[in-house]
Amino acid sequence: MEGKYQWLDLRNGTSGIYYPAIQAKKHAGRSTGNMMGSEIKTIGVIGAGQMGNGIAQVAAAAGYRVQLYDLSAERIETALATVNGNLARQVASGKISEDERKVALSRIAGSSDINDLASADLVIEAATEDEATKRKIYNSVCPVLKPEAILATNTSSLSITRLASATDRPERFMGIHFMNPVPVMKLVELVRGIATDEKTFTAAKEFVGSLEKTITVAEDFPAFIVNRILLPMINEAIYTLYEGVGSVDAIDTAMKLGANHPMGPLQLADFIGLDTCLSIMQVLHDGLADSKYRPCPLLVKYVEAGWLGRKSGRGFYDYRGAVPVPTR
């Protein structure tokens, strides 16, 4: 059944984990789904940061045409260079051929003109984790999109229903939450808002399945599944540092060797971005009104200082030298 995807719902309900029953065959001119009578062939990605360039890469590698939009031409240039570097490493490791690298890269077009998203069948917003910013983007992009186009958000914590209300297509809006780094992580969370229709949900499932990702379906609650569990753990690690229970190195070593985590929680926080960690904890604290989600004051202080982790050169580790050094 080439071009078709079968799904197994392990819970026979609205939430569950779905696995592609067959592998996606990569080819030029990929299309999938039945999106209100038309197939998904062109993917728009809003935001050329770490998540946006990762989504663009996996979509292009799966055969989709990709329009990568960002206000900054410099960020687009950096994103394309990052994708090229990632693909080059895959060539070096024998995962893809040089020809496949060139073809995948040729499928991505960068633009700082939002009107270039007009041809997209599915647009994934991957902007910063700030609701006001996302609403402003939807205000700008909705008049440009085709009436039948699906608009999705890569938010890791915000209400899908509330974001959908800022669009002209709540029934064709949903959460498609990729994990970081997108080319490496196999999981994608799918989250429906209260108005998301079944055709949109099905099209999103088939699209994500064609990327050879595993899907978990989460309900529209603050931070969904992964970050509802992960971020409080990171926040508690920061409290452990804040209260002097252990140093940065001691905490990360304890969790790597004592809990078999591949990366310590403070190192992981730096990788995610401390501003993103704080934003998600604020969403949990505000949305669930439980003091156990109160962001650690040390996390707040680091963000206020501009110590955001790897992307700023300093967080719980100082990355400005040849080797990262704990800052506490």
Coordinates of N, CA, C and O in Angstrom, one line a residue, residues 54 59 96 154 163 172 193 199 207 249 263 280 283 287 299 321:
G54 N 15.2 22.6 12.0 CA 15.1 21.1 12.1 C 13.9 20.6 11.5 O 13.9 19.5 10.8
A59 N 11.4 17.6 6.9 CA 10.4 17.7 5.8 C 11.0 17.6 4.4 O 10.5 16.8 3.6
I96 N 23.1 9.0 4.3 CA 22.5 9.4 3.1 C 23.7 9.6 2.1 O 24.8 9.6 2.5
N154 N 4.2 24.6 16.9 CA 5.1 23.8 17.5 C 5.3 24.1 19.0 O 6.2 23.7 19.7
L163 N -4.7 29.5 21.4 CA -4.0 30.0 20.2 C -4.9 29.9 18.9 O -4.9 30.8 18.1
R172 N -9.0 24.1 11.5 CA -7.8 23.6 10.8 C -6.5 24.0 11.5 O -5.5 24.4 10.8
G193 N -7.0 21.2 19.6 CA -7.8 22.2 20.3 C -9.2 21.7 20.3 O -9.6 20.7 19.6
K199 N -10.5 15.8 10.1 CA -9.7 15.8 8.8 C -8.3 16.4 9.1 O -7.3 15.9 8.5
F207 N 1.1 13.2 7.9 CA 2.3 14.0 7.6 C 3.5 13.6 8.5 O 4.6 13.3 8.1
D249 N 28.0 20.3 38.7 CA 28.7 19.1 38.3 C 28.1 17.9 39.1 O 27.9 16.8 38.6
M263 N 22.0 12.9 29.7 CA 22.5 14.2 29.9 C 21.9 14.7 31.3 O 20.8 14.4 31.6
I280 N 7.9 27.7 30.1 CA 7.1 26.5 30.3 C 6.6 26.4 31.8 O 5.5 26.1 32.1
V283 N 3.9 28.7 32.5 CA 2.6 28.2 31.9 C 2.0 27.2 32.8 O 0.8 27.2 33.1
G287 N -1.3 27.9 34.7 CA -2.4 27.1 34.2 C -3.0 26.1 35.2 O -4.2 25.8 35.2
L299 N 16.4 30.2 38.5 CA 16.1 30.2 37.0 C 15.7 31.6 36.5 O 16.1 32.0 35.5
G321 N 34.6 29.0 26.4 CA 35.9 28.4 26.2 C 35.8 27.1 25.4 O 34.8 26.8 24.8

